[in-house]
mmCIF file of C-alpha atoms in Angstrom:
data_model
loop_
_atom_site.group_PDB
_atom_site.id
_atom_site.type_symbol
_atom_site.label_atom_id
_atom_site.label_comp_id
_atom_site.label_asym_id
_atom_site.label_seq_id
_atom_site.Cartn_x
_atom_site.Cartn_y
_atom_site.Cartn_z
ATOM 1 C CA UNK S 271 -157.928 -102.950 75.067
ATOM 2 C CA UNK S 272 -155.321 -102.869 72.346
ATOM 3 C CA UNK S 273 -158.018 -101.791 69.864
ATOM 4 C CA UNK S 274 -158.899 -98.636 71.752
ATOM 5 C CA UNK S 275 -158.083 -95.408 69.866
ATOM 6 C CA UNK S 276 -155.105 -93.499 71.233
ATOM 7 C CA UNK S 277 -157.340 -90.584 72.236
ATOM 8 C CA UNK S 278 -159.541 -92.921 74.279
ATOM 9 C CA UNK S 279 -156.501 -94.386 76.033
ATOM 10 C CA UNK S 280 -155.255 -90.905 76.887
ATOM 11 C CA UNK S 281 -158.651 -90.010 78.337
ATOM 12 C CA UNK S 282 -158.558 -93.221 80.347
ATOM 13 C CA UNK S 283 -155.107 -92.462 81.706
ATOM 14 C CA UNK S 284 -156.096 -88.926 82.665
ATOM 15 C CA UNK S 285 -159.148 -90.239 84.501
ATOM 16 C CA UNK S 286 -157.042 -92.883 86.216
ATOM 17 C CA UNK S 287 -154.529 -90.311 87.395
ATOM 18 C CA UNK S 288 -157.413 -88.093 88.540
ATOM 19 C CA UNK S 289 -159.100 -90.876 90.512
ATOM 20 C CA UNK S 290 -156.035 -92.170 92.315
ATOM 21 C CA UNK S 291 -154.663 -88.651 92.713
ATOM 22 C CA UNK S 292 -157.845 -87.511 94.472
ATOM 23 C CA UNK S 293 -157.780 -90.556 96.730
ATOM 24 C CA UNK S 294 -154.126 -89.848 97.485
ATOM 25 C CA UNK S 295 -154.766 -86.202 98.341
ATOM 26 C CA UNK S 296 -157.834 -86.822 100.511
ATOM 27 C CA UNK S 297 -155.826 -86.417 103.772
ATOM 28 C CA UNK S 298 -155.814 -82.706 102.963
ATOM 29 C CA UNK S 299 -159.612 -82.645 103.054
ATOM 30 C CA UNK S 300 -160.573 -84.270 106.356
ATOM 31 C CA UNK S 301 -158.772 -81.709 108.591
ATOM 32 C CA UNK S 302 -160.824 -78.964 106.909
ATOM 33 C CA UNK S 303 -163.916 -80.425 108.568
ATOM 34 C CA UNK S 304 -162.738 -79.746 112.110
ATOM 35 C CA UNK S 305 -164.054 -79.038 114.734
ATOM 36 C CA UNK S 306 -166.389 -81.868 113.674
ATOM 37 C CA UNK S 307 -165.289 -85.165 115.189
ATOM 38 C CA UNK S 308 -164.507 -88.286 113.179
ATOM 39 C CA UNK S 309 -167.909 -89.896 113.839
ATOM 40 C CA UNK S 310 -169.833 -86.790 112.779
ATOM 41 C CA UNK S 311 -167.718 -86.507 109.615
ATOM 42 C CA UNK S 312 -168.317 -90.190 108.900
ATOM 43 C CA UNK S 313 -172.080 -89.788 109.301
ATOM 44 C CA UNK S 314 -172.136 -86.829 106.927
ATOM 45 C CA UNK S 315 -170.042 -88.799 104.441
ATOM 46 C CA UNK S 316 -172.608 -91.595 104.458
ATOM 47 C CA UNK S 317 -175.624 -89.307 104.127
ATOM 48 C CA UNK S 318 -174.260 -87.018 101.412
ATOM 49 C CA UNK S 319 -172.685 -89.867 99.444
ATOM 50 C CA UNK S 320 -176.129 -91.421 99.042
ATOM 51 C CA UNK S 321 -177.568 -88.078 97.964
ATOM 52 C CA UNK S 322 -174.830 -87.630 95.351
ATOM 53 C CA UNK S 323 -174.865 -91.140 93.865
ATOM 54 C CA UNK S 324 -178.672 -91.229 94.023
ATOM 55 C CA UNK S 325 -178.805 -88.064 91.922
ATOM 56 C CA UNK S 326 -176.265 -89.544 89.499
ATOM 57 C CA UNK S 327 -178.328 -92.708 89.072
ATOM 58 C CA UNK S 328 -181.452 -90.629 88.448
ATOM 59 C CA UNK S 329 -179.650 -88.743 85.685
ATOM 60 C CA UNK S 330 -178.387 -91.890 83.940
ATOM 61 C CA UNK S 331 -181.599 -93.827 84.728
ATOM 62 C CA UNK S 332 -179.729 -96.893 85.951
ATOM 63 C CA UNK S 333 -182.065 -98.643 88.390
ATOM 64 C CA UNK S 334 -182.535 -102.162 86.990
ATOM 65 C CA UNK S 335 -179.919 -103.575 89.369
ATOM 66 C CA UNK S 336 -181.894 -102.467 92.441
ATOM 67 C CA UNK S 337 -184.918 -104.695 91.853
ATOM 68 C CA UNK S 338 -182.655 -107.655 91.167
ATOM 69 C CA UNK S 339 -180.697 -107.011 94.372
ATOM 70 C CA UNK S 340 -183.846 -106.757 96.508
ATOM 71 C CA UNK S 341 -185.006 -110.150 95.219
ATOM 72 C CA UNK S 342 -181.794 -111.821 96.429
ATOM 73 C CA UNK S 343 -181.685 -111.839 100.257
ATOM 74 C CA UNK S 344 -178.271 -113.521 100.446
ATOM 75 C CA UNK S 345 -176.721 -110.939 98.136
ATOM 76 C CA UNK S 346 -178.421 -108.151 100.049
ATOM 77 C CA UNK S 347 -176.977 -109.563 103.263
ATOM 78 C CA UNK S 348 -173.504 -109.453 101.734
ATOM 79 C CA UNK S 349 -174.066 -105.793 100.835
ATOM 80 C CA UNK S 350 -174.962 -105.157 104.488
ATOM 81 C CA UNK S 351 -171.728 -106.853 105.590
ATOM 82 C CA UNK S 352 -169.770 -104.769 103.075
ATOM 83 C CA UNK S 353 -171.439 -101.600 104.371
ATOM 84 C CA UNK S 354 -170.496 -102.514 107.942
ATOM 85 C CA UNK S 355 -166.875 -103.255 107.102
ATOM 86 C CA UNK S 356 -166.423 -100.102 105.040
ATOM 87 C CA UNK S 357 -167.959 -98.051 107.856
ATOM 88 C CA UNK S 358 -165.140 -99.240 110.106
ATOM 89 C CA UNK S 359 -162.578 -98.513 107.393
ATOM 90 C CA UNK S 360 -163.859 -95.013 106.605
ATOM 91 C CA UNK S 361 -164.267 -94.027 110.244
ATOM 92 C CA UNK S 362 -160.831 -95.250 111.276
ATOM 93 C CA UNK S 363 -159.180 -93.531 108.331
ATOM 94 C CA UNK S 364 -160.830 -90.170 109.082
ATOM 95 C CA UNK S 365 -159.847 -90.458 112.747
ATOM 96 C CA UNK S 366 -156.267 -91.444 111.838
ATOM 97 C CA UNK S 367 -155.772 -88.483 109.504
ATOM 98 C CA UNK S 368 -157.253 -85.952 111.920
ATOM 99 C CA UNK S 369 -155.249 -87.414 114.799
ATOM 100 C CA UNK S 370 -151.848 -87.123 113.118
ATOM 101 C CA UNK S 371 -151.426 -90.703 111.838
ATOM 102 C CA UNK S 372 -151.348 -90.112 108.077
ATOM 103 C CA UNK S 373 -148.163 -92.130 107.541
ATOM 104 C CA UNK S 374 -149.490 -95.106 109.480
ATOM 105 C CA UNK S 375 -152.758 -94.892 107.533
ATOM 106 C CA UNK S 376 -150.848 -94.916 104.239
ATOM 107 C CA UNK S 377 -149.048 -98.066 105.403
ATOM 108 C CA UNK S 378 -152.432 -99.771 105.688
ATOM 109 C CA UNK S 379 -153.033 -99.297 101.973
ATOM 110 C CA UNK S 380 -149.487 -100.300 101.085
ATOM 111 C CA UNK S 381 -149.859 -103.647 102.865
ATOM 112 C CA UNK S 382 -153.432 -104.254 101.721
ATOM 113 C CA UNK S 383 -152.398 -106.400 98.697
ATOM 114 C CA UNK S 384 -150.321 -108.596 101.025
ATOM 115 C CA UNK S 385 -153.224 -108.983 103.461
ATOM 116 C CA UNK S 386 -155.546 -109.806 100.560
ATOM 117 C CA UNK S 387 -153.204 -112.599 99.480
ATOM 118 C CA UNK S 388 -152.940 -113.900 103.060
ATOM 119 C CA UNK S 389 -156.734 -113.992 103.428
ATOM 120 C CA UNK S 390 -157.014 -115.769 100.097
ATOM 121 C CA UNK S 391 -154.677 -118.487 101.328
ATOM 122 C CA UNK S 392 -156.311 -118.819 104.762
ATOM 123 C CA UNK S 393 -159.977 -118.546 103.768
ATOM 124 C CA UNK S 394 -160.148 -119.550 100.110
ATOM 125 C CA UNK S 395 -157.304 -122.109 100.139
ATOM 126 C CA UNK S 396 -155.587 -120.322 97.257
ATOM 127 C CA UNK S 397 -152.168 -121.495 96.096
ATOM 128 C CA UNK S 398 -149.321 -119.063 95.598
ATOM 129 C CA UNK S 399 -146.113 -119.071 93.617
ATOM 130 C CA UNK S 400 -142.778 -118.839 95.402
ATOM 131 C CA UNK S 401 -142.406 -115.117 94.704
ATOM 132 C CA UNK S 402 -145.824 -114.440 96.215
ATOM 133 C CA UNK S 403 -144.946 -116.461 99.310
ATOM 134 C CA UNK S 404 -141.717 -114.482 99.594
ATOM 135 C CA UNK S 405 -143.636 -111.204 99.354
ATOM 136 C CA UNK S 406 -146.038 -112.270 102.112
ATOM 137 C CA UNK S 407 -143.109 -113.342 104.299
ATOM 138 C CA UNK S 408 -141.346 -110.008 103.768
ATOM 139 C CA UNK S 409 -144.577 -108.202 104.610
ATOM 140 C CA UNK S 410 -144.855 -110.153 107.852
ATOM 141 C CA UNK S 411 -141.244 -109.248 108.684
ATOM 142 C CA UNK S 412 -142.097 -105.592 108.026
ATOM 143 C CA UNK S 413 -144.929 -105.739 110.566
ATOM 144 C CA UNK S 414 -142.527 -107.219 113.133
ATOM 145 C CA UNK S 415 -139.982 -104.458 112.491
ATOM 146 C CA UNK S 416 -142.661 -101.786 112.821
ATOM 147 C CA UNK S 417 -144.005 -103.416 115.987
ATOM 148 C CA UNK S 418 -140.568 -103.162 117.570
ATOM 149 C CA UNK S 419 -140.230 -99.599 116.358
ATOM 150 C CA UNK S 420 -143.637 -98.478 117.622
ATOM 151 C CA UNK S 421 -143.456 -100.480 120.832
ATOM 152 C CA UNK S 422 -146.777 -102.032 119.771
ATOM 153 C CA UNK S 423 -148.268 -103.476 116.575
ATOM 154 C CA UNK S 424 -149.165 -100.834 113.952
ATOM 155 C CA UNK S 425 -152.836 -101.396 114.715
ATOM 156 C CA UNK S 426 -154.157 -98.529 112.587
ATOM 157 C CA UNK S 427 -152.410 -99.909 109.497
ATOM 158 C CA UNK S 428 -153.484 -103.480 110.237
ATOM 159 C CA UNK S 429 -157.124 -102.546 110.901
ATOM 160 C CA UNK S 430 -157.296 -100.509 107.693
ATOM 161 C CA UNK S 431 -155.656 -103.264 105.657
ATOM 162 C CA UNK S 432 -157.761 -106.109 107.085
ATOM 163 C CA UNK S 433 -161.045 -104.190 106.850
ATOM 164 C CA UNK S 434 -160.223 -103.200 103.253
ATOM 165 C CA UNK S 435 -159.245 -106.774 102.332
ATOM 166 C CA UNK S 436 -162.359 -108.221 103.983
ATOM 167 C CA UNK S 437 -164.452 -105.702 102.101
ATOM 168 C CA UNK S 438 -162.830 -106.864 98.870
ATOM 169 C CA UNK S 439 -163.631 -110.512 99.582
ATOM 170 C CA UNK S 440 -167.285 -109.674 100.225
ATOM 171 C CA UNK S 441 -167.483 -107.461 97.149
ATOM 172 C CA UNK S 442 -166.331 -110.299 94.897
ATOM 173 C CA UNK S 443 -169.450 -112.195 95.929
ATOM 174 C CA UNK S 444 -171.805 -109.213 95.492
ATOM 175 C CA UNK S 445 -170.603 -108.353 91.962
ATOM 176 C CA UNK S 446 -172.082 -104.858 91.620
ATOM 177 C CA UNK S 447 -170.691 -101.918 89.661
ATOM 178 C CA UNK S 448 -168.843 -99.173 91.531
ATOM 179 C CA UNK S 449 -171.582 -96.522 91.600
ATOM 180 C CA UNK S 450 -174.340 -99.081 92.177
ATOM 181 C CA UNK S 451 -172.379 -100.685 95.001
ATOM 182 C CA UNK S 452 -171.747 -97.338 96.682
ATOM 183 C CA UNK S 453 -175.446 -96.501 96.375
ATOM 184 C CA UNK S 454 -176.497 -99.823 97.937
ATOM 185 C CA UNK S 455 -174.013 -99.601 100.790
ATOM 186 C CA UNK S 456 -174.733 -95.968 101.659
ATOM 187 C CA UNK S 457 -178.462 -96.718 101.515
ATOM 188 C CA UNK S 458 -177.890 -99.222 104.327
ATOM 189 C CA UNK S 459 -175.733 -96.706 106.188
ATOM 190 C CA UNK S 460 -178.139 -93.811 105.619
ATOM 191 C CA UNK S 461 -180.731 -94.229 108.373
ATOM 192 C CA UNK S 462 -178.238 -94.947 111.200
ATOM 193 C CA UNK S 463 -176.080 -92.033 110.018
ATOM 194 C CA UNK S 464 -179.027 -89.660 109.722
ATOM 195 C CA UNK S 465 -180.349 -90.775 113.122
ATOM 196 C CA UNK S 466 -176.963 -90.049 114.687
ATOM 197 C CA UNK S 467 -176.856 -86.577 113.134
ATOM 198 C CA UNK S 468 -180.380 -85.811 114.364
ATOM 199 C CA UNK S 469 -179.441 -86.997 117.852
ATOM 200 C CA UNK S 470 -176.275 -84.905 117.764
ATOM 201 C CA UNK S 471 -178.288 -81.846 116.743
ATOM 202 C CA UNK S 472 -180.842 -82.423 119.502
ATOM 203 C CA UNK S 473 -178.016 -82.443 122.040
ATOM 204 C CA UNK S 474 -176.642 -79.205 120.641
ATOM 205 C CA UNK S 475 -173.363 -80.908 119.687
ATOM 206 C CA UNK S 476 -173.668 -80.823 115.895
ATOM 207 C CA UNK S 477 -171.193 -78.558 114.106
ATOM 208 C CA UNK S 478 -173.289 -78.594 110.918
ATOM 209 C CA UNK S 479 -175.606 -75.882 112.196
ATOM 210 C CA UNK S 480 -173.258 -74.015 114.526
ATOM 211 C CA UNK S 481 -170.052 -73.399 112.552
ATOM 212 C CA UNK S 482 -171.445 -71.356 109.692
ATOM 213 C CA UNK S 483 -172.525 -72.063 106.096
ATOM 214 C CA UNK S 484 -168.951 -72.649 104.895
ATOM 215 C CA UNK S 485 -168.446 -75.488 107.353
ATOM 216 C CA UNK S 486 -171.849 -76.953 106.494
ATOM 217 C CA UNK S 487 -170.945 -76.873 102.789
ATOM 218 C CA UNK S 488 -167.665 -78.659 103.473
ATOM 219 C CA UNK S 489 -169.437 -81.398 105.420
ATOM 220 C CA UNK S 490 -171.946 -81.827 102.591
ATOM 221 C CA UNK S 491 -169.106 -81.990 100.047
ATOM 222 C CA UNK S 492 -167.875 -85.185 101.720
ATOM 223 C CA UNK S 493 -170.331 -86.960 99.435
ATOM 224 C CA UNK S 494 -168.709 -85.437 96.358
ATOM 225 C CA UNK S 495 -165.221 -86.281 97.664
ATOM 226 C CA UNK S 496 -166.368 -89.890 98.043
ATOM 227 C CA UNK S 497 -168.141 -90.291 94.700
ATOM 228 C CA UNK S 498 -166.226 -88.097 92.220
ATOM 229 C CA UNK S 499 -163.046 -90.249 92.167
ATOM 230 C CA UNK S 500 -165.302 -93.245 91.609
ATOM 231 C CA UNK S 501 -166.750 -91.619 88.483
ATOM 232 C CA UNK S 502 -163.234 -90.935 87.175
ATOM 233 C CA UNK S 503 -162.210 -94.497 87.947
ATOM 234 C CA UNK S 504 -165.177 -95.832 85.989
ATOM 235 C CA UNK S 505 -164.152 -93.731 82.989
ATOM 236 C CA UNK S 506 -160.605 -95.087 83.259
ATOM 237 C CA UNK S 507 -161.557 -98.738 83.758
ATOM 238 C CA UNK S 508 -163.315 -99.011 80.381
ATOM 239 C CA UNK S 509 -160.466 -97.355 78.443
ATOM 240 C CA UNK S 510 -157.149 -98.700 79.787
ATOM 241 C CA UNK S 511 -155.870 -102.204 80.630
ATOM 242 C CA UNK S 512 -156.392 -103.629 84.097
ATOM 243 C CA UNK S 513 -152.623 -103.999 84.507
ATOM 244 C CA UNK S 514 -152.225 -100.245 84.048
ATOM 245 C CA UNK S 515 -154.914 -99.566 86.631
ATOM 246 C CA UNK S 516 -153.159 -101.978 88.982
ATOM 247 C CA UNK S 517 -149.977 -99.920 88.753
ATOM 248 C CA UNK S 518 -151.810 -96.594 89.094
ATOM 249 C CA UNK S 519 -153.385 -97.726 92.372
ATOM 250 C CA UNK S 520 -150.054 -97.328 94.160
ATOM 251 C CA UNK S 521 -150.319 -93.575 93.599
ATOM 252 C CA UNK S 522 -152.781 -93.356 96.486
ATOM 253 C CA UNK S 523 -150.626 -94.616 99.386
ATOM 254 C CA UNK S 524 -147.529 -92.940 97.883
ATOM 255 C CA UNK S 525 -149.274 -89.547 97.904
ATOM 256 C CA UNK S 526 -150.580 -90.178 101.416
ATOM 257 C CA UNK S 527 -147.135 -91.149 102.644
ATOM 258 C CA UNK S 528 -145.526 -88.062 101.109
ATOM 259 C CA UNK S 529 -148.210 -85.825 102.612
ATOM 260 C CA UNK S 530 -147.678 -87.391 106.029
ATOM 261 C CA UNK S 531 -143.912 -86.838 105.937
ATOM 262 C CA UNK S 532 -143.556 -83.600 103.974
ATOM 263 C CA UNK S 533 -146.778 -81.688 104.701
ATOM 264 C CA UNK S 534 -147.938 -82.915 108.104
ATOM 265 C CA UNK S 535 -144.364 -83.371 109.344
ATOM 266 C CA UNK S 536 -144.861 -86.794 110.929
ATOM 267 C CA UNK S 537 -141.753 -88.466 112.321
ATOM 268 C CA UNK S 538 -139.942 -91.179 110.361
ATOM 269 C CA UNK S 539 -137.372 -92.775 112.694
ATOM 270 C CA UNK S 540 -134.977 -95.378 111.212
ATOM 271 C CA UNK S 541 -137.060 -98.363 112.305
ATOM 272 C CA UNK S 542 -140.109 -96.955 110.526
ATOM 273 C CA UNK S 543 -138.074 -96.415 107.345
ATOM 274 C CA UNK S 544 -136.886 -100.023 107.641
ATOM 275 C CA UNK S 545 -140.434 -101.324 107.960
ATOM 276 C CA UNK S 546 -141.667 -99.298 105.008
ATOM 277 C CA UNK S 547 -138.666 -100.400 102.927
ATOM 278 C CA UNK S 548 -139.580 -104.043 103.524
ATOM 279 C CA UNK S 549 -143.190 -103.380 102.515
ATOM 280 C CA UNK S 550 -142.060 -101.636 99.333
ATOM 281 C CA UNK S 551 -139.742 -104.567 98.552
ATOM 282 C CA UNK S 552 -142.653 -106.992 98.945
ATOM 283 C CA UNK S 553 -144.866 -104.883 96.668
ATOM 284 C CA UNK S 554 -142.091 -104.671 94.081
ATOM 285 C CA UNK S 555 -141.840 -108.467 94.030
ATOM 286 C CA UNK S 556 -145.611 -108.799 93.639
ATOM 287 C CA UNK S 557 -145.747 -106.238 90.846
ATOM 288 C CA UNK S 558 -142.855 -107.764 88.903
ATOM 289 C CA UNK S 559 -144.332 -111.238 89.332
ATOM 290 C CA UNK S 560 -147.746 -110.069 88.117
ATOM 291 C CA UNK S 561 -146.132 -108.261 85.168
ATOM 292 C CA UNK S 562 -144.166 -111.381 84.211
ATOM 293 C CA UNK S 563 -147.289 -113.518 84.494
ATOM 294 C CA UNK S 564 -149.300 -111.106 82.356
ATOM 295 C CA UNK S 565 -146.652 -110.991 79.596
ATOM 296 C CA UNK S 566 -145.953 -114.718 79.484
ATOM 297 C CA UNK S 567 -148.557 -117.055 77.927
ATOM 298 C CA UNK S 568 -147.266 -119.822 80.170
ATOM 299 C CA UNK S 569 -145.768 -120.014 83.612
ATOM 300 C CA UNK S 570 -142.246 -121.272 84.262
ATOM 301 C CA UNK S 571 -143.590 -124.793 84.793
ATOM 302 C CA UNK S 572 -145.161 -124.803 81.327
ATOM 303 C CA UNK S 573 -148.746 -124.623 82.557
ATOM 304 C CA UNK S 574 -151.119 -121.889 81.390
ATOM 305 C CA UNK S 575 -150.751 -118.626 83.271
ATOM 306 C CA UNK S 576 -153.495 -116.713 85.030
ATOM 307 C CA UNK S 577 -153.954 -114.594 81.931
ATOM 308 C CA UNK S 578 -154.266 -117.488 79.478
ATOM 309 C CA UNK S 579 -157.214 -117.353 77.072
ATOM 310 C CA UNK S 580 -160.472 -119.089 78.009
ATOM 311 C CA UNK S 581 -160.402 -122.799 77.375
ATOM 312 C CA UNK S 582 -156.887 -123.471 78.641
ATOM 313 C CA UNK S 583 -156.494 -125.840 81.557
ATOM 314 C CA UNK S 584 -154.352 -126.152 84.667
ATOM 315 C CA UNK S 585 -152.981 -129.329 86.220
ATOM 316 C CA UNK S 586 -155.256 -131.312 88.481
ATOM 317 C CA UNK S 587 -155.695 -129.699 91.886
ATOM 318 C CA UNK S 588 -155.653 -126.067 90.756
ATOM 319 C CA UNK S 589 -158.697 -123.887 90.170
ATOM 320 C CA UNK S 590 -159.985 -120.349 89.817
ATOM 321 C CA UNK S 591 -158.624 -119.460 93.247
ATOM 322 C CA UNK S 592 -155.123 -119.690 91.817
ATOM 323 C CA UNK S 593 -155.996 -117.215 89.091
ATOM 324 C CA UNK S 594 -157.345 -114.866 91.740
ATOM 325 C CA UNK S 595 -154.062 -115.104 93.619
ATOM 326 C CA UNK S 596 -152.117 -114.476 90.403
ATOM 327 C CA UNK S 597 -154.019 -111.245 89.797
ATOM 328 C CA UNK S 598 -153.850 -109.815 93.312
ATOM 329 C CA UNK S 599 -150.898 -107.547 92.634
ATOM 330 C CA UNK S 600 -152.304 -106.150 89.399
ATOM 331 C CA UNK S 601 -156.007 -105.765 90.174
ATOM 332 C CA UNK S 602 -157.255 -102.536 91.691
ATOM 333 C CA UNK S 603 -158.879 -102.720 95.078
ATOM 334 C CA UNK S 604 -162.617 -102.084 95.333
ATOM 335 C CA UNK S 605 -162.723 -98.465 94.419
ATOM 336 C CA UNK S 606 -165.636 -97.306 96.533
ATOM 337 C CA UNK S 607 -163.660 -98.372 99.591
ATOM 338 C CA UNK S 608 -160.982 -95.791 99.101
ATOM 339 C CA UNK S 609 -160.432 -93.360 101.984
#
């Protein structure tokens, strides 16, 4: 990355800001689609996303991956699981925004890195450094504080974070590019979504045909809102370092949080501020730890760090799972899963 011309790096940064900025501002879009309900909006998002990315793939003539995917049933099954999980994530996020829970939804994406680490430890037996353990512990304390404050667990935040983290685990196994992955997942979602929209129309409950051409255009533009940030992200990912992208990703929940408080006027009682403060402390620890690891050729114990060149070794008993845990705070989440 260091060899990239300055102009290329600037273009990458602009695209990165554009991608994460659009994802951060998306809570302004979903209310425009009312009186459509969350499920109808979700179905239109699935249908029109496939139309948009399908057209993009036709233009760039990038289809080789499809034949390879169809010849691998296990991989195709993982894509189906990813499509199912992201359906839950998308639908819940749309409902949360249109129901006045923007702040709680933003919390889900703040705590997602912590949930990802926790799942890595529980499911992949990954090993963490002390700072990472401290961050996870602080995140757990934040959930307890918020549970007391809400009078119940912050289930919207937890469902968004766990569905997003699960999606990420599945996506690591699938190993498809962003646009290709979105195309494959929305292709699986397409027929159920289209069937639901046809059924809704037959019952006379569809807003697509009853609220005027402007409303219909907005529903169709859900595909563009889903795919356009992904295109910008792809342009950024090839031009700027992964560590920079990892820092830019926090723009999204920050923008969502600010919109929830300043634009939508959602309440922030002291206990909610306390919970968010703990989450931000945990993320700060993760970010600083990842930054230190990336800058140091060796860890404090003298063993190669997660960013050591190929060919270096770790002590007996460690493996690639440790490197995955080391990178959690600096890697961007799967981009086509963004709200």
